[in-house]
Amino acid sequence: MPLHRLASVTIGVPHPEQTAPYYLHLGLTPDTDGWFATRDGGRQLRIVPSPTRRLAEIHLEAHDEDDVRALAGRLARLGVARTPRARELVTRDPVTRVAVRVTTGPPRTPPSVPPTPYNGPGRVERHGRAAAVCRDRPVRPSKLGHVVMGSTDVAATTAFFTAGLGFKVSDTVKDQAVFLRCSTDHHNVMVMAAPVTFLHHTSWQVDDIDEIGRGAHAMLDGHPERHVWGLGRHHAGANFFWYLKDPAGNFTEYYSDMDCITDDHLWKPEVFDGARGLFAWGPTPPPSFLRPDDLADLMVSSHHAG
């Protein structure tokens, strides 16, 4: 596949100065010009001013200039507007109008991390007290894993990412959502059916389930309004999760242990329905998870902007 990673996202919010501290607390490192960095992925989130909260740009990385040219050709055959340069391509999903920027860069090799030893039936990997219960360092996400966006035409937006940008379909939630990947992660972009284009959530990888729990509890200490849904485990992607909400209304997810697809021939996409499309176990998701509380306001704003 020509792409190899989701490099960053740019999100617009009405009051960046009120939203930025949330992402510091989430564990990201501040940089210049509204940027925030993860532990291993570099600058992966930018916050810019916007009349309403929105997903402004998705930044992807390709292997080389030949891949960028190939993507420009694919988009041209679809009739999608694009601005190709030697090492960069800028385009826009015709449905959601979210900008997509593709640049070149080598794949990032994450630093080697010793696996967390776990005890279980038939195996004893850990002798003595679990180190996880003794951790006291702040939780820092290792990378941006994926972004989820609402689209008024899931099929057309999916075609833009697959036929136009070379993403592959990992799984589908019947009539509701499509999980798309441009790396070995189960999904880097998810497109969900919605009455208006909006940013549902960004997702941030941490080392294990203990880091999800520690990170979420730290985020909720003194801020119970940030809680959305968790702790649980998804069926599609199989990752553990806990969802929180930033001051602008965007959801964020701590996750770990996601399915990795290293051989396309060994992976069979499935179509899920009902609860399996949302989770394998965990608390029942609140109605606001699928229809955020400000969705009606976003629809009105979109209508006026149109």
Coordinates of C-alpha atoms in Angstrom, one line a residue:
M1 CA 0.0 0.0 0.0
P2 CA 1.4 3.5 -0.9
L3 CA 0.7 5.0 2.5
H4 CA 2.2 3.8 5.8
R5 CA 1.0 6.0 8.6
L6 CA -1.5 8.5 9.9
A7 CA 0.9 11.3 10.7
S8 CA -1.3 13.9 12.3
V9 CA -4.6 15.6 12.5
T10 CA -5.6 19.3 12.7
I11 CA -8.8 20.1 14.6
G12 CA -10.6 23.4 14.8
V13 CA -12.3 24.5 18.0
P14 CA -13.9 27.8 19.0
H15 CA -11.5 28.5 22.0
P16 CA -8.1 26.8 21.5
E17 CA -6.9 28.4 24.8
Q18 CA -9.6 26.5 26.7
T19 CA -9.1 23.2 24.8
A20 CA -5.2 23.0 24.8
P21 CA -4.9 22.3 28.6
Y22 CA -7.0 19.2 28.1
Y23 CA -4.5 17.7 25.7
L24 CA -1.6 18.5 28.0
H25 CA -3.5 16.6 30.7
L26 CA -4.1 13.7 28.2
G27 CA -0.3 13.3 28.1
L28 CA 0.7 15.1 24.9
T29 CA 3.7 17.5 24.8
P30 CA 3.1 21.1 23.6
D31 CA 5.1 22.4 20.7
T32 CA 4.9 25.7 18.7
D33 CA 2.0 26.9 16.5
G34 CA -0.7 24.9 18.3
W35 CA 1.0 21.6 17.9
F36 CA 1.2 18.7 20.4
A37 CA 3.5 15.7 20.2
T38 CA 3.2 12.1 21.3
R39 CA 6.0 10.1 22.9
D40 CA 7.1 8.2 19.7
G41 CA 5.1 9.8 16.8
G42 CA 6.3 13.4 16.9
R43 CA 3.9 16.3 16.2
Q44 CA 0.5 14.6 15.7
L45 CA -2.1 17.1 16.9
R46 CA -2.7 20.7 15.9
I47 CA -5.4 22.9 17.4
V48 CA -6.5 25.9 15.4
P49 CA -9.4 28.4 15.8
S50 CA -12.7 27.6 14.2
P51 CA -16.3 28.9 14.6
T52 CA -17.4 25.3 15.4
R53 CA -15.5 22.2 16.4
R54 CA -14.4 20.2 13.3
L55 CA -11.8 18.0 11.7
A56 CA -9.8 20.4 9.6
E57 CA -7.1 18.1 8.1
I58 CA -5.8 14.6 8.1
H59 CA -2.1 14.3 7.3
L60 CA -0.9 10.9 5.9
E61 CA 2.6 9.7 5.0
A62 CA 3.6 7.8 1.8
H63 CA 6.9 6.0 1.3
D64 CA 8.3 8.1 -1.6
E65 CA 7.5 10.5 -4.5
D66 CA 6.4 7.6 -6.8
D67 CA 3.7 6.8 -4.3
V68 CA 2.6 10.4 -4.2
R69 CA 2.4 10.5 -8.0
A70 CA 0.4 7.2 -8.0
L71 CA -2.1 8.6 -5.5
A72 CA -2.5 11.8 -7.6
G73 CA -3.3 9.5 -10.6
R74 CA -5.9 7.5 -8.7
L75 CA -7.6 10.7 -7.5
A76 CA -7.5 12.1 -11.1
R77 CA -9.3 9.0 -12.4
L78 CA -12.0 9.6 -9.8
G79 CA -12.3 13.2 -10.8
V80 CA -11.3 14.4 -7.3
A81 CA -9.5 17.8 -7.2
R82 CA -5.9 17.6 -6.0
T83 CA -2.8 19.7 -5.8
P84 CA 0.2 17.5 -6.5
R85 CA 3.7 18.7 -5.8
A86 CA 7.0 16.8 -5.9
R87 CA 6.8 15.4 -2.4
E88 CA 3.3 16.4 -1.3
L89 CA -0.3 16.0 -2.4
V90 CA -3.2 18.0 -1.0
T91 CA -6.8 17.0 -1.7
R92 CA -10.2 17.0 0.0
D93 CA -12.9 14.5 0.5
P94 CA -15.8 15.7 -1.8
V95 CA -18.4 14.7 0.8
T96 CA -17.1 15.9 4.2
R97 CA -14.7 18.6 2.7
V98 CA -12.1 17.5 5.2
A99 CA -8.6 18.3 3.8
V100 CA -6.1 15.4 3.3
R101 CA -2.4 16.1 3.0
V102 CA 0.0 13.4 1.9
T103 CA 3.7 13.9 2.3
T104 CA 6.7 11.5 2.1
G105 CA 8.7 10.1 5.0
P106 CA 10.2 6.9 6.2
P107 CA 8.2 4.6 8.4
R108 CA 8.8 5.1 12.1
T109 CA 10.1 2.2 14.1
P110 CA 8.8 2.5 17.6
P111 CA 11.4 1.9 20.3
S112 CA 11.6 -1.5 21.8
V113 CA 9.4 -1.9 24.9
P114 CA 9.6 -5.0 27.1
P115 CA 6.3 -6.8 27.0
T116 CA 4.2 -6.5 30.2
P117 CA 4.3 -9.9 31.9
Y118 CA 0.9 -11.3 32.8
N119 CA -0.1 -14.3 34.9
G120 CA -3.0 -16.5 33.6
P121 CA -4.3 -20.0 33.5
G122 CA -1.5 -22.3 32.6
R123 CA 1.2 -19.6 32.6
V124 CA 3.2 -17.6 35.1
E125 CA 5.1 -14.8 33.5
R126 CA 5.4 -12.5 36.5
H127 CA 7.0 -13.4 39.8
G128 CA 6.4 -11.0 42.6
R129 CA 4.3 -7.9 42.7
A130 CA 3.0 -6.5 39.4
A131 CA 5.0 -3.5 38.3
A132 CA 1.9 -2.0 36.8
V133 CA 0.4 -1.3 40.2
C134 CA 3.5 0.6 41.3
R135 CA 3.6 2.9 38.3
D136 CA 3.4 6.6 39.2
R137 CA 4.8 8.3 36.1
P138 CA 2.2 10.4 34.1
V139 CA 0.6 8.5 31.2
R140 CA 2.0 9.6 27.8
P141 CA 0.4 8.3 24.6
S142 CA 2.9 6.7 22.2
K143 CA 1.2 7.7 19.0
L144 CA -2.0 8.9 17.3
G145 CA -3.8 5.7 16.3
H146 CA -6.9 6.8 14.4
V147 CA -9.5 9.4 13.7
V148 CA -13.3 8.9 13.4
M149 CA -15.3 11.2 11.3
G150 CA -19.0 11.5 10.5
S151 CA -20.1 11.6 6.8
T152 CA -23.5 12.1 5.2
D153 CA -22.5 9.6 2.5
V154 CA -20.4 6.8 4.0
A155 CA -20.0 4.9 0.7
A156 CA -18.7 8.0 -1.2
T157 CA -16.3 9.0 1.6
T158 CA -15.1 5.3 1.8
A159 CA -14.5 5.3 -2.0
F160 CA -12.4 8.5 -1.6
F161 CA -10.1 6.8 0.9
T162 CA -10.0 3.4 -0.7
A163 CA -10.1 4.0 -4.5
G164 CA -8.5 7.4 -4.2
L165 CA -5.9 7.1 -1.4
G166 CA -5.3 3.3 -1.3
F167 CA -6.8 2.6 2.2
K168 CA -8.1 -1.0 2.8
V169 CA -11.3 -2.0 4.5
S170 CA -10.7 -3.9 7.7
D171 CA -14.3 -4.4 9.0
T172 CA -17.7 -2.8 8.5
V173 CA -20.6 -2.1 10.8
K174 CA -23.7 -2.7 8.8
D175 CA -25.1 0.5 7.3
Q176 CA -23.3 2.5 9.9
A177 CA -19.5 2.6 9.6
V178 CA -16.4 1.4 7.9
F179 CA -13.0 0.8 9.5
L180 CA -10.2 1.8 7.1
R181 CA -6.4 1.3 7.4
C182 CA -3.3 2.7 5.7
S183 CA -0.9 0.8 8.0
T184 CA -0.8 -2.5 9.9
D185 CA -3.1 -1.1 12.5
H186 CA -6.7 -2.4 12.3
H187 CA -7.9 1.1 11.4
N188 CA -6.4 4.6 11.0
V189 CA -9.6 6.2 9.8
M190 CA -13.2 5.3 10.5
V191 CA -16.1 6.7 8.6
M192 CA -19.5 6.7 10.3
A193 CA -22.9 7.6 9.1
A194 CA -24.1 11.0 10.4
P195 CA -26.5 13.8 9.4
V196 CA -23.6 16.2 9.3
T197 CA -19.8 16.1 8.9
F198 CA -18.1 16.2 12.3
L199 CA -15.2 14.9 14.3
H200 CA -16.3 12.0 16.5
H201 CA -13.0 11.2 18.1
T202 CA -9.2 10.9 18.0
S203 CA -7.6 7.9 19.5
W204 CA -4.3 7.7 21.3
Q205 CA -2.3 4.5 21.9
V206 CA -0.9 3.7 25.3
D207 CA 1.2 0.8 26.4
D208 CA -1.4 -1.5 28.1
I209 CA -4.7 -1.6 29.8
D210 CA -3.2 -0.4 33.1
E211 CA -2.1 2.8 31.3
I212 CA -5.7 3.3 30.0
G213 CA -7.0 3.0 33.5
R214 CA -4.4 5.2 35.1
G215 CA -4.7 7.8 32.4
A216 CA -8.5 7.9 32.5
H217 CA -8.6 8.2 36.3
A218 CA -6.1 11.0 36.2
M219 CA -8.1 12.8 33.5
L220 CA -11.3 12.4 35.6
D221 CA -9.9 13.5 38.9
G222 CA -11.7 16.8 39.5
H223 CA -13.3 16.6 36.0
P224 CA -16.1 14.0 36.0
E225 CA -17.7 15.8 33.1
R226 CA -14.9 14.4 30.9
H227 CA -16.2 10.8 31.1
V228 CA -18.0 9.4 28.1
W229 CA -17.6 5.6 28.0
G230 CA -15.3 2.9 29.4
L231 CA -13.6 0.8 30.4
G232 CA -14.4 -1.8 27.7
R233 CA -13.1 -3.7 24.8
H234 CA -14.2 -3.4 21.2
H235 CA -15.0 -6.3 19.0
A236 CA -13.8 -4.7 15.7
G237 CA -10.2 -4.0 16.3
A238 CA -10.3 -5.8 19.7
N239 CA -8.7 -2.9 21.5
F240 CA -9.4 -1.9 25.1
F241 CA -10.8 1.6 25.3
W242 CA -11.9 4.5 27.5
Y243 CA -13.5 7.5 25.9
L244 CA -13.3 11.1 27.3
K245 CA -14.4 14.5 26.1
D246 CA -12.5 17.7 25.6
P247 CA -14.0 21.1 26.4
A248 CA -15.0 21.7 22.8
G249 CA -17.0 18.5 22.7
N250 CA -14.6 16.2 20.8
F251 CA -14.2 12.7 22.1
T252 CA -10.7 11.3 22.7
E253 CA -9.9 7.6 23.3
Y254 CA -7.1 5.9 25.2
Y255 CA -6.6 2.5 23.7
S256 CA -4.2 -0.5 23.8
D257 CA -3.9 -4.0 22.3
M258 CA -5.4 -3.3 18.8
D259 CA -5.5 -5.9 16.1
C260 CA -2.5 -5.6 13.7
I261 CA -2.9 -6.8 10.1
T262 CA 0.5 -7.8 8.9
D263 CA -0.7 -10.1 6.1
D264 CA -3.7 -9.1 4.1
H265 CA -4.2 -12.7 3.0
L266 CA -4.8 -13.8 6.6
W267 CA -7.3 -11.2 7.4
K268 CA -11.0 -11.5 6.4
P269 CA -13.1 -8.3 6.8
E270 CA -16.4 -8.9 8.6
V271 CA -19.7 -7.1 8.8
F272 CA -20.9 -6.5 12.3
D273 CA -24.4 -5.6 13.5
G274 CA -25.9 -4.7 16.8
A275 CA -23.8 -4.6 19.9
R276 CA -20.9 -6.4 18.3
G277 CA -20.4 -3.3 16.1
L278 CA -19.7 -1.3 19.2
F279 CA -18.1 -3.5 21.9
A280 CA -17.3 -7.0 23.1
W281 CA -17.7 -6.1 26.8
G282 CA -18.0 -3.1 28.9
P283 CA -20.8 -0.7 30.1
T284 CA -23.6 0.1 27.7
P285 CA -22.5 3.2 25.6
P286 CA -24.5 6.3 26.4
P287 CA -26.8 7.7 23.6
S288 CA -24.4 10.7 23.3
F289 CA -21.6 8.4 22.1
L290 CA -23.4 7.8 18.8
R291 CA -25.2 11.2 18.7
P292 CA -23.1 13.8 20.5
D293 CA -25.1 16.3 22.5
D294 CA -24.1 19.2 20.2
L295 CA -25.0 17.4 17.0
A296 CA -28.1 19.5 16.4
D297 CA -26.1 22.7 16.8
L298 CA -23.5 21.4 14.4
M299 CA -26.2 20.7 11.9
V300 CA -27.6 24.2 12.2
S301 CA -24.1 25.7 11.8
S302 CA -23.5 23.6 8.8
H303 CA -26.7 24.7 7.2
H304 CA -25.9 28.4 7.8
A305 CA -22.4 27.9 6.4
G306 CA -23.8 26.2 3.3

